[in-house]
Amino acid sequence: KESNAYHVGSHLTESVDPGTWTVGGSTNTASTAEALASILEEIGRIGAEPMSAEENDEAIAFLTGSFALRIETTDQVAALVSDMAVLGLPADTWDTYMDAVRKTGPEQAMAAAAPLLDPGKLVVVLVGDAAQLKPLLGAYGDISVVSP
């Protein structure tokens, strides 16, 4: 909305333990603090208020519409069966998945997300010129600089 990033995206990795949710993007150095603030605000919003009905409908359409792409090959089917076993899911998980997704409302999605989005457990990693970024990001606490 604020045009302070070239792109922003995220990826969720499922696991027996809590998995990782990675949010990433790219921006110019001068916009880094503003882009980071927008991302952190959105993460906080996800756990604090339900998404709109339109966002919920879009999420449902994406998850149900893209499911067939997750089972195109034998390797993909094997991975889903493996996931069921590792995560201890019932044998009918993938048979009931689409119906369960369609029945998920904004309040349910928020309730599921909220306990997983603890701002105190976020790790922020930025790549760029540390000399330029450090002064922009002082409000976020201690900053560690790692050089390759």
CSV table of C-alpha atoms in Angstrom, one decimal:
chain,number,residue,atom,x,y,z
A,1,LYS,CA,0.0,0.0,0.0
A,2,GLU,CA,2.8,2.4,0.9
A,3,SER,CA,5.1,1.8,-2.1
A,4,ASN,CA,8.2,1.5,0.1
A,5,ALA,CA,9.3,-1.9,-1.2
A,6,TYR,CA,9.9,-3.4,-4.6
A,7,HIS,CA,8.3,-6.6,-3.5
A,8,VAL,CA,7.3,-8.4,-0.3
A,9,GLY,CA,6.4,-12.1,0.0
A,10,SER,CA,6.4,-14.8,2.6
A,11,HIS,CA,6.9,-18.6,3.0
A,12,LEU,CA,5.7,-21.0,5.7
A,13,THR,CA,7.7,-24.1,6.5
A,14,GLU,CA,5.6,-26.7,8.4
A,15,SER,CA,7.2,-28.8,11.1
A,16,VAL,CA,6.3,-31.1,14.0
A,17,ASP,CA,7.6,-28.2,16.2
A,18,PRO,CA,6.5,-24.7,15.3
A,19,GLY,CA,7.8,-24.1,11.8
A,20,THR,CA,9.2,-21.0,10.4
A,21,TRP,CA,7.4,-18.2,8.6
A,22,THR,CA,9.8,-16.1,6.6
A,23,VAL,CA,8.8,-12.7,5.3
A,24,GLY,CA,11.1,-11.0,2.8
A,25,GLY,CA,11.3,-8.2,0.4
A,26,SER,CA,13.5,-5.7,-1.2
A,27,THR,CA,13.7,-2.0,-1.0
A,28,ASN,CA,16.2,0.8,-1.3
A,29,THR,CA,18.3,1.6,1.7
A,30,ALA,CA,16.6,4.9,2.5
A,31,SER,CA,13.2,3.1,2.7
A,32,THR,CA,14.4,0.2,4.8
A,33,ALA,CA,13.1,1.4,8.1
A,34,GLU,CA,9.7,2.4,6.7
A,35,ALA,CA,9.4,-0.9,4.9
A,36,LEU,CA,10.3,-2.9,8.0
A,37,ALA,CA,7.8,-0.9,10.1
A,38,SER,CA,5.1,-1.7,7.5
A,39,ILE,CA,5.9,-5.4,7.6
A,40,LEU,CA,6.0,-5.5,11.4
A,41,GLU,CA,2.7,-3.6,11.6
A,42,GLU,CA,1.1,-6.1,9.2
A,43,ILE,CA,2.4,-9.1,11.2
A,44,GLY,CA,1.0,-7.5,14.4
A,45,ARG,CA,-2.4,-6.9,12.6
A,46,ILE,CA,-2.6,-10.6,11.5
A,47,GLY,CA,-2.6,-11.7,15.1
A,48,ALA,CA,-4.7,-9.0,16.5
A,49,GLU,CA,-7.6,-8.5,14.1
A,50,PRO,CA,-9.5,-10.7,11.7
A,51,MET,CA,-8.9,-10.3,8.0
A,52,SER,CA,-11.6,-8.8,5.8
A,53,ALA,CA,-14.1,-11.1,4.2
A,54,GLU,CA,-12.6,-10.3,0.9
A,55,GLU,CA,-9.1,-11.3,2.1
A,56,ASN,CA,-10.5,-14.5,3.5
A,57,ASP,CA,-12.2,-15.3,0.2
A,58,GLU,CA,-9.0,-14.6,-1.7
A,59,ALA,CA,-7.0,-16.9,0.7
A,60,ILE,CA,-9.5,-19.7,0.3
A,61,ALA,CA,-9.5,-19.3,-3.5
A,62,PHE,CA,-5.7,-19.5,-3.5
A,63,LEU,CA,-5.4,-22.4,-1.2
A,64,THR,CA,-8.1,-24.5,-2.9
A,65,GLY,CA,-7.2,-23.4,-6.4
A,66,SER,CA,-3.5,-24.2,-6.1
A,67,PHE,CA,-3.9,-27.5,-4.3
A,68,ALA,CA,-4.0,-29.5,-7.5
A,69,LEU,CA,-0.5,-28.1,-8.3
A,70,ARG,CA,0.7,-29.7,-5.1
A,71,ILE,CA,-0.2,-33.2,-6.2
A,72,GLU,CA,0.9,-33.2,-9.9
A,73,THR,CA,3.8,-35.6,-9.5
A,74,THR,CA,4.4,-38.8,-7.6
A,75,ASP,CA,7.1,-37.0,-5.6
A,76,GLN,CA,4.6,-34.4,-4.5
A,77,VAL,CA,2.0,-37.0,-3.5
A,78,ALA,CA,4.7,-38.9,-1.5
A,79,ALA,CA,5.7,-35.6,0.2
A,80,LEU,CA,2.1,-35.0,1.3
A,81,VAL,CA,1.7,-38.6,2.6
A,82,SER,CA,5.0,-38.2,4.4
A,83,ASP,CA,3.8,-34.9,6.0
A,84,MET,CA,0.7,-36.6,7.3
A,85,ALA,CA,2.9,-39.3,9.0
A,86,VAL,CA,5.4,-36.9,10.4
A,87,LEU,CA,2.8,-34.4,11.6
A,88,GLY,CA,0.5,-37.1,13.0
A,89,LEU,CA,-2.4,-36.1,10.8
A,90,PRO,CA,-5.4,-38.3,10.2
A,91,ALA,CA,-5.4,-40.5,7.1
A,92,ASP,CA,-8.2,-38.5,5.5
A,93,THR,CA,-6.4,-35.1,5.9
A,94,TRP,CA,-6.0,-34.5,2.2
A,95,ASP,CA,-9.4,-35.8,1.4
A,96,THR,CA,-11.0,-33.2,3.8
A,97,TYR,CA,-8.5,-30.4,3.3
A,98,MET,CA,-10.4,-28.3,0.7
A,99,ASP,CA,-13.7,-28.5,2.6
A,100,ALA,CA,-11.9,-27.5,5.8
A,101,VAL,CA,-10.2,-24.6,4.1
A,102,ARG,CA,-13.6,-23.4,2.6
A,103,LYS,CA,-15.1,-23.5,6.1
A,104,THR,CA,-12.4,-21.3,7.7
A,105,GLY,CA,-13.6,-17.8,8.5
A,106,PRO,CA,-11.6,-14.7,9.4
A,107,GLU,CA,-12.0,-15.2,13.1
A,108,GLN,CA,-10.7,-18.8,13.0
A,109,ALA,CA,-7.7,-17.8,10.9
A,110,MET,CA,-6.8,-15.0,13.3
A,111,ALA,CA,-7.2,-17.3,16.3
A,112,ALA,CA,-4.9,-19.8,14.7
A,113,ALA,CA,-2.3,-17.2,13.8
A,114,ALA,CA,-2.3,-15.1,17.0
A,115,PRO,CA,-0.3,-17.4,19.3
A,116,LEU,CA,2.3,-18.0,16.6
A,117,LEU,CA,3.0,-14.3,16.0
A,118,ASP,CA,4.9,-13.4,19.1
A,119,PRO,CA,6.7,-10.1,18.4
A,120,GLY,CA,9.2,-11.0,21.1
A,121,LYS,CA,10.3,-14.0,19.1
A,122,LEU,CA,10.8,-12.3,15.7
A,123,VAL,CA,14.3,-12.4,14.2
A,124,VAL,CA,14.9,-9.6,11.7
A,125,VAL,CA,17.7,-10.1,9.2
A,126,LEU,CA,18.6,-7.3,6.8
A,127,VAL,CA,21.1,-7.4,4.0
A,128,GLY,CA,22.8,-4.2,2.9
A,129,ASP,CA,25.3,-1.5,3.9
A,130,ALA,CA,25.5,-1.7,7.7
A,131,ALA,CA,26.9,1.8,8.0
A,132,GLN,CA,23.8,3.2,6.3
A,133,LEU,CA,21.3,0.8,7.8
A,134,LYS,CA,22.3,1.0,11.5
A,135,PRO,CA,21.3,4.6,12.0
A,136,LEU,CA,17.9,4.0,10.4
A,137,LEU,CA,17.1,1.0,12.6
A,138,GLY,CA,18.1,2.1,16.1
A,139,ALA,CA,14.5,2.0,17.3
A,140,TYR,CA,14.4,-1.7,16.9
A,141,GLY,CA,16.9,-2.5,19.6
A,142,ASP,CA,20.3,-4.2,19.5
A,143,ILE,CA,21.8,-4.7,16.1
A,144,SER,CA,24.4,-7.3,15.2
A,145,VAL,CA,26.4,-6.9,12.1
A,146,VAL,CA,27.6,-10.0,10.4
A,147,SER,CA,30.0,-9.9,7.5
A,148,PRO,CA,30.5,-12.7,5.0
